[in-house]
mmCIF file of C-alpha atoms and ligand atoms in Angstrom:
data_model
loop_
_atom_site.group_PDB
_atom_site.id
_atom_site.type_symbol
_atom_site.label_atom_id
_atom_site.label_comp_id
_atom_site.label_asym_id
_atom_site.label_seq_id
_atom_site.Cartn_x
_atom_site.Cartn_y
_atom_site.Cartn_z
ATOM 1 C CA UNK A 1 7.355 8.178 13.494
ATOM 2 C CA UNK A 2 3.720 7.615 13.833
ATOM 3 C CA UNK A 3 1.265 9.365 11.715
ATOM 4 C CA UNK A 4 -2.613 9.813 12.217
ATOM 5 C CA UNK A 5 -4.637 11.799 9.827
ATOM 6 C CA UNK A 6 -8.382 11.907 10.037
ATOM 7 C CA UNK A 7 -10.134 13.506 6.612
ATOM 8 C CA UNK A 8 -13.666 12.884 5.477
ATOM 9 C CA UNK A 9 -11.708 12.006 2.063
ATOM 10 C CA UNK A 10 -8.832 8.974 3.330
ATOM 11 C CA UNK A 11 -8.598 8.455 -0.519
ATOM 12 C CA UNK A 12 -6.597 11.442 -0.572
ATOM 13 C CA UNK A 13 -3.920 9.768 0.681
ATOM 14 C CA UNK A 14 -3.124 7.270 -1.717
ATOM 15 C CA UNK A 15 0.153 9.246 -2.604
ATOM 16 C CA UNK A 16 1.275 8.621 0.727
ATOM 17 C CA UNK A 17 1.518 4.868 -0.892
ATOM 18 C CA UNK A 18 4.483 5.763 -3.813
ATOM 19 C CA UNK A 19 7.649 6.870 -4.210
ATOM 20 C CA UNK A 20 10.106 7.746 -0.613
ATOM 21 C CA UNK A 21 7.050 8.008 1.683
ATOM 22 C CA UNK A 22 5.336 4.831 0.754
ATOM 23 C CA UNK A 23 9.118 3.466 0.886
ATOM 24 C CA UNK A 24 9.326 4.693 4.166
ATOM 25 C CA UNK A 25 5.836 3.328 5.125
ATOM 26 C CA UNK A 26 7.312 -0.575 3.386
ATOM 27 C CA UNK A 27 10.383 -0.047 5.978
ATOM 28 C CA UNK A 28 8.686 0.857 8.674
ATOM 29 C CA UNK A 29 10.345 4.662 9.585
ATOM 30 C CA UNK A 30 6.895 5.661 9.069
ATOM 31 C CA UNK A 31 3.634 4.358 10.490
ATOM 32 C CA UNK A 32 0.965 6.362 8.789
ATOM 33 C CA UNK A 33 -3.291 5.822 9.882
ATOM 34 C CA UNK A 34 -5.672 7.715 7.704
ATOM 35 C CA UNK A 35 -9.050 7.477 9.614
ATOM 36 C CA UNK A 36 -12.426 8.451 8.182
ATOM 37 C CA UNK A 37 -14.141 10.950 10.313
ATOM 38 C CA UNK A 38 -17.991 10.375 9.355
ATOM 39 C CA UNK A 39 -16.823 6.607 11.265
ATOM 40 C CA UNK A 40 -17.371 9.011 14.759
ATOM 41 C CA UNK A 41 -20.713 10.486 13.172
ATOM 42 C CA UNK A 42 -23.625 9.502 15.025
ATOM 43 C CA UNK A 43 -26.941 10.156 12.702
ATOM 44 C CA UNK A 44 -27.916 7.776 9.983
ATOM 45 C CA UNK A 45 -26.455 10.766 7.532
ATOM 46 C CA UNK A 46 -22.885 10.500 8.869
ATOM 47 C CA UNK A 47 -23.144 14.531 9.219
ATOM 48 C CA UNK A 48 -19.945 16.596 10.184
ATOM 49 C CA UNK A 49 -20.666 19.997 9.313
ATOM 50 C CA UNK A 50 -23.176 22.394 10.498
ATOM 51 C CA UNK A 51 -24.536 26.183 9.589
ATOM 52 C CA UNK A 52 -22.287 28.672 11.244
ATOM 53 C CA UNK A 53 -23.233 30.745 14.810
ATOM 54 C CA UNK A 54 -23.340 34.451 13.452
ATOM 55 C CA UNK A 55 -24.314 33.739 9.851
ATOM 56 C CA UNK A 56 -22.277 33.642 7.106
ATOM 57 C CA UNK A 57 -21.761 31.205 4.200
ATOM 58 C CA UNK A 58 -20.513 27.369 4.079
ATOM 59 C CA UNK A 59 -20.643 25.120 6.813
ATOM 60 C CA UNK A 60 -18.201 24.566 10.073
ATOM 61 C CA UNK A 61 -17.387 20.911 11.259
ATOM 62 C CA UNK A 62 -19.046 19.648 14.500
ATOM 63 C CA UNK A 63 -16.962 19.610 17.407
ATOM 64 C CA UNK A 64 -18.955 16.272 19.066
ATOM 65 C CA UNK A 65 -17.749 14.489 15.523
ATOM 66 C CA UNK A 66 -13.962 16.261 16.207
ATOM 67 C CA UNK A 67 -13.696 15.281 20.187
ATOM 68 C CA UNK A 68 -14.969 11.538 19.214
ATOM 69 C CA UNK A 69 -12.476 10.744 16.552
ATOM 70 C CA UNK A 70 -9.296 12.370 17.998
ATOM 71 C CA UNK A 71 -10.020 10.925 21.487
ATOM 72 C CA UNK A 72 -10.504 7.496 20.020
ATOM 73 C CA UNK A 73 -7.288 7.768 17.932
ATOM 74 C CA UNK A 74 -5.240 9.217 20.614
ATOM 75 C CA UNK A 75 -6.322 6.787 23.643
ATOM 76 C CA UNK A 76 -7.457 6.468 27.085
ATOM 77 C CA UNK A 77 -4.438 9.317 27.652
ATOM 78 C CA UNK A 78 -7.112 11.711 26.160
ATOM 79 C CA UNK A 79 -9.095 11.684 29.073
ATOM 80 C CA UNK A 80 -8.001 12.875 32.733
ATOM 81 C CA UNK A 81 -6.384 9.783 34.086
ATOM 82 C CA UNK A 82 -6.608 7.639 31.231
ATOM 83 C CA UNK A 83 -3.957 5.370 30.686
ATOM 84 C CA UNK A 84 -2.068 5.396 27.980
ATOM 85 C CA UNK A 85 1.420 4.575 28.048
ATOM 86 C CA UNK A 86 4.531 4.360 25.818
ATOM 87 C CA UNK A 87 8.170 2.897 27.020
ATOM 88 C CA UNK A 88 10.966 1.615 25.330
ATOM 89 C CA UNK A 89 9.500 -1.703 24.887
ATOM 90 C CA UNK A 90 7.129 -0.546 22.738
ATOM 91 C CA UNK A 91 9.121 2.466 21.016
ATOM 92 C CA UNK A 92 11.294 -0.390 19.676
ATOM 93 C CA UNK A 93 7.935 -2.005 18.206
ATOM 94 C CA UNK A 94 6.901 0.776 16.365
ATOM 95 C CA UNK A 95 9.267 0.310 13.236
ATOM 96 C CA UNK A 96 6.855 -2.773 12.239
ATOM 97 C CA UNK A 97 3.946 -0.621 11.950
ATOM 98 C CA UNK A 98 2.279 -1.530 8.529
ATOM 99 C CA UNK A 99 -0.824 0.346 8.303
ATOM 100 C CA UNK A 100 -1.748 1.657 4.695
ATOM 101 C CA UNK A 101 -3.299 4.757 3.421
ATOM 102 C CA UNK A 102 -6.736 3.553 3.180
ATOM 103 C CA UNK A 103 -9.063 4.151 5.301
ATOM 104 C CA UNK A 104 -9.223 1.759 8.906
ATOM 105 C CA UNK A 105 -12.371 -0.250 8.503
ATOM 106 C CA UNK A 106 -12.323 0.506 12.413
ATOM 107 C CA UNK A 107 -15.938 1.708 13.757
ATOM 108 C CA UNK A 108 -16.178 4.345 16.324
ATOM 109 C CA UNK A 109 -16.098 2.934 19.398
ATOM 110 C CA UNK A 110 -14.745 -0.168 21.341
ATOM 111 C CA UNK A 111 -11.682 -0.381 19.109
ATOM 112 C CA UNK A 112 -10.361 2.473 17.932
ATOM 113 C CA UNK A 113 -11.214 4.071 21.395
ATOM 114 C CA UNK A 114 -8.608 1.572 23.182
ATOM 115 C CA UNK A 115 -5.429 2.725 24.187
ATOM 116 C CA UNK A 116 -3.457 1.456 21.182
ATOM 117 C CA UNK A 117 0.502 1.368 21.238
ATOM 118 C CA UNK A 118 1.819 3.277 18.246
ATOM 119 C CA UNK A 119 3.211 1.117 15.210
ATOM 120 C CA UNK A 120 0.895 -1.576 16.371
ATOM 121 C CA UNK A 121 -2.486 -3.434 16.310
ATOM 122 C CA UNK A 122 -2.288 -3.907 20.059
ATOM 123 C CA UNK A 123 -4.350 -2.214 22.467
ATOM 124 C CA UNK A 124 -1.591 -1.357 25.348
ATOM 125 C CA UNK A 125 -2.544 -3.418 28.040
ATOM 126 C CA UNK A 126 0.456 -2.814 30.604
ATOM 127 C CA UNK A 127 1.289 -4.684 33.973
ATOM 128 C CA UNK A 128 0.289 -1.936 36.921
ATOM 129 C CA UNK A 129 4.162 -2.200 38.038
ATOM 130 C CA UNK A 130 5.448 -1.231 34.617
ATOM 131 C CA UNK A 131 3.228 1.490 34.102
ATOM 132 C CA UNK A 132 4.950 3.997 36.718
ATOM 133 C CA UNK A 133 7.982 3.647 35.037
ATOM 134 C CA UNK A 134 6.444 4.845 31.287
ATOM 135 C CA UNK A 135 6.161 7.918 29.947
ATOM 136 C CA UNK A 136 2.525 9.105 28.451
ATOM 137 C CA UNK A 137 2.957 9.692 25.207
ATOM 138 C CA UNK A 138 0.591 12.168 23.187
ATOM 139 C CA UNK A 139 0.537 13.508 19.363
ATOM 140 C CA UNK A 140 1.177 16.741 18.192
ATOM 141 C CA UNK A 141 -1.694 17.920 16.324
ATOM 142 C CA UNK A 142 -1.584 20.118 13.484
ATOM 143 C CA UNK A 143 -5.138 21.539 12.374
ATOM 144 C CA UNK A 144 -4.056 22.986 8.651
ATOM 145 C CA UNK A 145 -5.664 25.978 7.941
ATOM 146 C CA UNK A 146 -5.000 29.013 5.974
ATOM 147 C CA UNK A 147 -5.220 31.168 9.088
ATOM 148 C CA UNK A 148 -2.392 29.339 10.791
ATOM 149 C CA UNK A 149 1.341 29.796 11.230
ATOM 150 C CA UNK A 150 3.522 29.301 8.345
ATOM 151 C CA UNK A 151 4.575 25.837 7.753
ATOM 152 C CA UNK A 152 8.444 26.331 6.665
ATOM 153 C CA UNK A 153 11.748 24.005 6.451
ATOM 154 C CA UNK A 154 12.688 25.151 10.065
ATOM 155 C CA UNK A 155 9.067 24.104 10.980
ATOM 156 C CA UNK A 156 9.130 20.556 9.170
ATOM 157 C CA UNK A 157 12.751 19.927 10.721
ATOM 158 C CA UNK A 158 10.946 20.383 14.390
ATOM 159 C CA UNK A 159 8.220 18.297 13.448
ATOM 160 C CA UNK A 160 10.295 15.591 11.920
ATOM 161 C CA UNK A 161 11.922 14.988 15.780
ATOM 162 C CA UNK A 162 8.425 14.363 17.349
ATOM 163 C CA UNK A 163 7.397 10.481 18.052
ATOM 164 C CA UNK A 164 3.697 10.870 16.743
ATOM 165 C CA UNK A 165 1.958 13.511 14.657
ATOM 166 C CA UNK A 166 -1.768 13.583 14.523
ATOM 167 C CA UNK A 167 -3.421 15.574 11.785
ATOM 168 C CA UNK A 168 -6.560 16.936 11.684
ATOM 169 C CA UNK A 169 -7.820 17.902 8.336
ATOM 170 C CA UNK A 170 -10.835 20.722 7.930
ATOM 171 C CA UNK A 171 -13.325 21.359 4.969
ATOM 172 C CA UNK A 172 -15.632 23.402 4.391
ATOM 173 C CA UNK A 173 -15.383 26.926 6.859
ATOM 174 C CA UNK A 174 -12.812 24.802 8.992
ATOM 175 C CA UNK A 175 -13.407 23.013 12.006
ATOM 176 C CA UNK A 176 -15.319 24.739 15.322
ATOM 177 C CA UNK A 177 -12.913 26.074 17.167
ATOM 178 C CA UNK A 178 -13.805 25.100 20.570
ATOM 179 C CA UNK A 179 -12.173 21.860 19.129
ATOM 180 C CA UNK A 180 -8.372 23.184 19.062
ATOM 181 C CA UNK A 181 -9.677 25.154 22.412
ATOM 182 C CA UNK A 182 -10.101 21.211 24.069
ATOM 183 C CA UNK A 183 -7.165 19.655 22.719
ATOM 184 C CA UNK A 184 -5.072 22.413 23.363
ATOM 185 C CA UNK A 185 -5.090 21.724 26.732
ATOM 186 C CA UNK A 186 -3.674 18.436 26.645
ATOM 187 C CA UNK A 187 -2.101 18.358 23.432
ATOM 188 C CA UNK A 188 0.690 20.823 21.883
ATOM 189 C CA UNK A 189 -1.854 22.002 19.055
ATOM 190 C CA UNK A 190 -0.697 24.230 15.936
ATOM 191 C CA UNK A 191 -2.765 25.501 13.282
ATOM 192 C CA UNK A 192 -0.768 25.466 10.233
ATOM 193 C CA UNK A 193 -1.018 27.380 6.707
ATOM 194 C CA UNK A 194 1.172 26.151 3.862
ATOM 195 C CA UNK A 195 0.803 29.236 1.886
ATOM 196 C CA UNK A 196 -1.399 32.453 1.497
ATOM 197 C CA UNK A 197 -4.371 30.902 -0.735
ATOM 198 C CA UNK A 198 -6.970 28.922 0.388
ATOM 199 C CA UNK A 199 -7.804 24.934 -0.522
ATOM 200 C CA UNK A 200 -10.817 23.197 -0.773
ATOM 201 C CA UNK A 201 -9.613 21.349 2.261
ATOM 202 C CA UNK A 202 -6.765 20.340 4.841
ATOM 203 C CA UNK A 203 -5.930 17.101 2.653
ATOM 204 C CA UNK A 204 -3.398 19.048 0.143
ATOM 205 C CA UNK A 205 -1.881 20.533 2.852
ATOM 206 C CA UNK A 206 -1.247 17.800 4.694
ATOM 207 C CA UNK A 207 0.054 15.569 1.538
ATOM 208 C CA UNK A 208 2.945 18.591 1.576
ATOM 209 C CA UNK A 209 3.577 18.755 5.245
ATOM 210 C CA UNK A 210 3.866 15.122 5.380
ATOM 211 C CA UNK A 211 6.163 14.646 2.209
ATOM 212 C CA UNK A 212 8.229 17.885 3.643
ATOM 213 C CA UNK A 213 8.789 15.820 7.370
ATOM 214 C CA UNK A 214 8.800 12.453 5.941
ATOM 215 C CA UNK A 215 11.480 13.015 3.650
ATOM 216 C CA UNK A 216 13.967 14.387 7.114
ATOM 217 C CA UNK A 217 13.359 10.982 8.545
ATOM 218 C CA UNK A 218 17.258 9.080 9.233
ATOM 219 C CA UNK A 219 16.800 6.689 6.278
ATOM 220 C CA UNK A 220 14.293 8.209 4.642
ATOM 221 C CA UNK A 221 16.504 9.809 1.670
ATOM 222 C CA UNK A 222 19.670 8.178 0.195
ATOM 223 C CA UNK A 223 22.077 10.973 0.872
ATOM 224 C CA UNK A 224 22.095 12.842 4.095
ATOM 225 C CA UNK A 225 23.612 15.430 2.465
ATOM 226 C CA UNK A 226 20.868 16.780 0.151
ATOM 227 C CA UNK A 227 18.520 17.528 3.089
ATOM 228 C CA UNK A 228 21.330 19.776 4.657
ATOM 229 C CA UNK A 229 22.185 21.751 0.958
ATOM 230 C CA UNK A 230 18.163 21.877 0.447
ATOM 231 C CA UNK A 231 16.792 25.738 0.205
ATOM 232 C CA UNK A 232 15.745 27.098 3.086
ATOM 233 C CA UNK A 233 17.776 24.664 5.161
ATOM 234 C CA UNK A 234 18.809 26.484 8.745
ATOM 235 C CA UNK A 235 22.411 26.716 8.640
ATOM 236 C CA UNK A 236 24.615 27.969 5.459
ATOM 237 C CA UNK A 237 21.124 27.794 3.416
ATOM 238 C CA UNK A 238 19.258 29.378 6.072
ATOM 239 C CA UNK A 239 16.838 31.769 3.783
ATOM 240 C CA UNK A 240 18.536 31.054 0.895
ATOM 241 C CA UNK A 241 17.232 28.853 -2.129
ATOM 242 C CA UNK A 242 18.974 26.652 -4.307
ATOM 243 C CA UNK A 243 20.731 27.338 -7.367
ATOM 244 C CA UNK A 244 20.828 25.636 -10.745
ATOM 245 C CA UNK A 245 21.768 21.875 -10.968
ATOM 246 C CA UNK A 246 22.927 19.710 -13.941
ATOM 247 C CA UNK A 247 23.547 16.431 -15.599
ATOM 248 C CA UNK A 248 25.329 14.731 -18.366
ATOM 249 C CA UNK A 249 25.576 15.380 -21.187
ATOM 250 C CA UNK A 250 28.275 18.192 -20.844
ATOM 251 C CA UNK A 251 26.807 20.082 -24.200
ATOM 252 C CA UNK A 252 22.713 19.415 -24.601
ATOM 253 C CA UNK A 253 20.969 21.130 -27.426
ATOM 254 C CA UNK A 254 24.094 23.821 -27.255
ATOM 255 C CA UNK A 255 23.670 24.482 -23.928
ATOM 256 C CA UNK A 256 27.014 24.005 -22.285
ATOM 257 C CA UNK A 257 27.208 23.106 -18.011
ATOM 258 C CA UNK A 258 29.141 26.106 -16.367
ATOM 259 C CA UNK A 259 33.203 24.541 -16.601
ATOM 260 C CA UNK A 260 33.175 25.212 -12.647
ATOM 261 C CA UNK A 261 30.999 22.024 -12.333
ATOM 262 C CA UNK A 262 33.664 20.078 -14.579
ATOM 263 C CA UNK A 263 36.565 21.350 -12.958
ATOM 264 C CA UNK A 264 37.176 19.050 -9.806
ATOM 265 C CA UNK A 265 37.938 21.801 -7.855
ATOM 266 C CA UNK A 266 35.752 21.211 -4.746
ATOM 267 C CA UNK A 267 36.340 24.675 -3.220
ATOM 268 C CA UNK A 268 35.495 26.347 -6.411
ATOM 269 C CA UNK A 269 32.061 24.472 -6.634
ATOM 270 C CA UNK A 270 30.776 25.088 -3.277
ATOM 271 C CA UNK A 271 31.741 29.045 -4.024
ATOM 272 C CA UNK A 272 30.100 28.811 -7.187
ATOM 273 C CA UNK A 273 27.294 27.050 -5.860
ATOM 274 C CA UNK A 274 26.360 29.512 -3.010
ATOM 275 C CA UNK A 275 27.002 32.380 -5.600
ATOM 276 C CA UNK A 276 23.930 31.296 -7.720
ATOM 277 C CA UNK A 277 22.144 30.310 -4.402
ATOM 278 C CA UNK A 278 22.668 34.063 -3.730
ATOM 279 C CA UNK A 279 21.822 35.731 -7.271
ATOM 280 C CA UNK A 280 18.710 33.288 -7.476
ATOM 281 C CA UNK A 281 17.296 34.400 -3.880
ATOM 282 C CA UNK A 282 17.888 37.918 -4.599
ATOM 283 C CA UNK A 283 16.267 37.861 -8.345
ATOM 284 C CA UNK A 284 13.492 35.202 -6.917
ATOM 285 C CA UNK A 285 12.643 36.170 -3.046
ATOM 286 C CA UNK A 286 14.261 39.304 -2.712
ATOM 287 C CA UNK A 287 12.299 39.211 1.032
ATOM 288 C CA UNK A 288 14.061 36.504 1.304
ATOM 289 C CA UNK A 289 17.512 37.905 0.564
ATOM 290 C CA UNK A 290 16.492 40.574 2.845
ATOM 291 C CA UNK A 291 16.551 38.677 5.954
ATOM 292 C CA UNK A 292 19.662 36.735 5.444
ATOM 293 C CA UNK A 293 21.811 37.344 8.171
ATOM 294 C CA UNK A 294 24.646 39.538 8.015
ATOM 295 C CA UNK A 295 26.837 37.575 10.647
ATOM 296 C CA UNK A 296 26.437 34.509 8.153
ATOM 297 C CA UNK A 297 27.435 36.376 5.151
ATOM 298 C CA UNK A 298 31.611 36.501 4.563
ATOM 299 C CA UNK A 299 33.203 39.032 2.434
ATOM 300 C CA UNK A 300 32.409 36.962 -1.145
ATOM 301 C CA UNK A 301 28.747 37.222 -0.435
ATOM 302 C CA UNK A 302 28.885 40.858 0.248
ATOM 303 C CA UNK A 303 30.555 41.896 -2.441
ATOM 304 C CA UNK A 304 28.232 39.313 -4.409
ATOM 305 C CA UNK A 305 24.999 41.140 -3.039
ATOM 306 C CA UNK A 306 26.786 44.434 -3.766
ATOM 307 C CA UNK A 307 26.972 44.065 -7.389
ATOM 308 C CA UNK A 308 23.686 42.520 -7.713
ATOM 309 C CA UNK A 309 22.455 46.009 -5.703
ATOM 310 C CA UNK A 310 20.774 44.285 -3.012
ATOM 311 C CA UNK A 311 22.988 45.818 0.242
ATOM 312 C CA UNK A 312 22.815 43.904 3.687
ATOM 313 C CA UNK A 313 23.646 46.564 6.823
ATOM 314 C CA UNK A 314 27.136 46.977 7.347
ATOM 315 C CA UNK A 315 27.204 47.673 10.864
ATOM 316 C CA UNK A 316 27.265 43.580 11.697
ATOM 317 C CA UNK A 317 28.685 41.624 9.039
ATOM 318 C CA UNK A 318 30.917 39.399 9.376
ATOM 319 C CA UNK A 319 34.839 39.106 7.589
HETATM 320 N N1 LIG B 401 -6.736 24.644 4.108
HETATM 321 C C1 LIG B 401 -7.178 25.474 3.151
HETATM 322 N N2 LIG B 401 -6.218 26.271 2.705
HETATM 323 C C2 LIG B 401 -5.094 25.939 3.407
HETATM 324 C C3 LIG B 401 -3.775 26.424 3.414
HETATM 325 N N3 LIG B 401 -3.383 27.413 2.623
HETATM 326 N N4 LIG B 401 -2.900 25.855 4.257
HETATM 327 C C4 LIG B 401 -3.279 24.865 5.081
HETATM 328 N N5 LIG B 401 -4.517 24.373 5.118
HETATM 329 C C5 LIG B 401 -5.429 24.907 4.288
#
């Protein structure tokens, strides 16, 4: 998957350089680009923000600065007719892309405004006979904001299946809006929130979305299995969040692990195991518990919900 985030703070990114994303980055799963904006400002002040139409405090960024960086980063394609192009050649090149989180030392301009075939340096210069037979190839860009939809696991599992995500990080007000008005036409835009409270900026929010897709990548984590128990995980965990886990020692400071857990019994733990799933969602989210669906609940998780006073309708659960 190819990444492109443009911040007026690439430094935020460094995280993106540790632990299973930066491993992921080493490997080549992910190819992330963190791009400067102020490189597509065009005064000697590198200016991106501006005194808001209608009054009001703070300062909204400049669409001119917006519309110059994400048509350089997303190619020629941008622009009616442009050309370019992605086939299988090149999908198989993108798992060498090595591109760091620091920030391009590209200018605006002549490079960064050539088509450039994801997961590499190269500007995709393609034979006329081949191109008829490739597929153009755009980002998704996500604008986070905390006016946009929810970001959520079911949300990060449908980003984690796109080719290329291009982010578009806000400060200040947030970005002019005649900017996700443009690229809406030719791009699938979404403005995202992470959660109802407001950031200094897009950066944080786009560190989470990015750990929250990256780590659904094949490869990415060690056991496949974790990413389908997670919380919130459509299928059995589908608004439901995890219950307790443990480690050894058996006995720690008199604190024993539940014998269930010790037993062997694999039937027993998975019961036990959506039990406290249960009681945690209901004493935790209990809006939460309140949308779990009644055809996915068996008689174990009714009864469950029943003692712990929390009643789903009756009229379509399941046995
Ligand atoms: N920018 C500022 N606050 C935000 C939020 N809650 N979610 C996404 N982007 C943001």
């Amino acid at each position: 998957m190819r990444l492109d985030i443009i911040s007026i703070f690439p430094e935020y990114f460094a995280p993106l350089d540790v632990s299973l994303i930066g491993k992921a980055r080493e490997r080549g799963t992910l190819d992330v680009r963190v791009h400067q904006l102020r490189d597509w400002a065009y005064d000697v002040h590198r200016t991106v923000d501006d005194t808001p139409y209608g009054g009001g405090p703070g300062m909204v960024m400049k669409p001119e600065v917006w519309g110059e960086a994400i048509d350089a980063v997303i190619g020629a394609s941008a622009i009616p007719g442009g050309g370019h192009v992605r086939g299988s050649d090149e999908d198989e090149g993108r798992d060498g892309g090595e591109a760091r989180a620091t920030p391009q030392a590209s200018a605006p301009g002549p490079v960064e405004s050539q088509p450039v075939a994801p997961g590499t340096d190269a500007p995709a210069t393609v034979e006329p006979t081949i191109v008829a037979s490739l597929t153009p190839v755009l980002p998704r860009m996500i604008v986070p904001t905390p006016s946009g939809r929810p970001f959520s696991q079911e949300l990060a599992q449908e980003l984690a299946q796109e080719p290329w995500l291009l982010f578009a990080c806000g400060r200040y007000e947030g970005i002019d809006s005649r900017v996700m008005e443009e690229y809406s036409g030719r791009l699938r835009v979404d403005e995202v929130s992470i959660g109802d409270y407001v950031l200094a900026g897009g950066e944080v929010a786009v560190l989470v979305m990015v750990e929250a897709i990256g780590r659904l990548l094949p490869g990415v984590l060690g056991n496949a299995q974790s990413v389908v128990d997670d919380s919130f995980a459509p299928g059995s965990m589908e608004n439901l969040v995890e219950g307790p886990v443990y480690t050894k020692p058996p006995v720690w400071r008199g604190h024993e692990v539940p014998a269930v857990l010790l037993s062997g019994h694999h039937g027993n733990v998975a019961r036990w195991r959506r039990d406290e799933a249960i009681r945690r969602t209901v004493r935790n989210r209990p809006e939460l518990a309140a949308a779990l669906d009644p055809a996915k609940l068996d008689k174990h998780d009714r009864k469950l919900l029943d003692e712990l006073s929390f009643r789903v309708r009756r009229k379509d659960v399941a046995n």
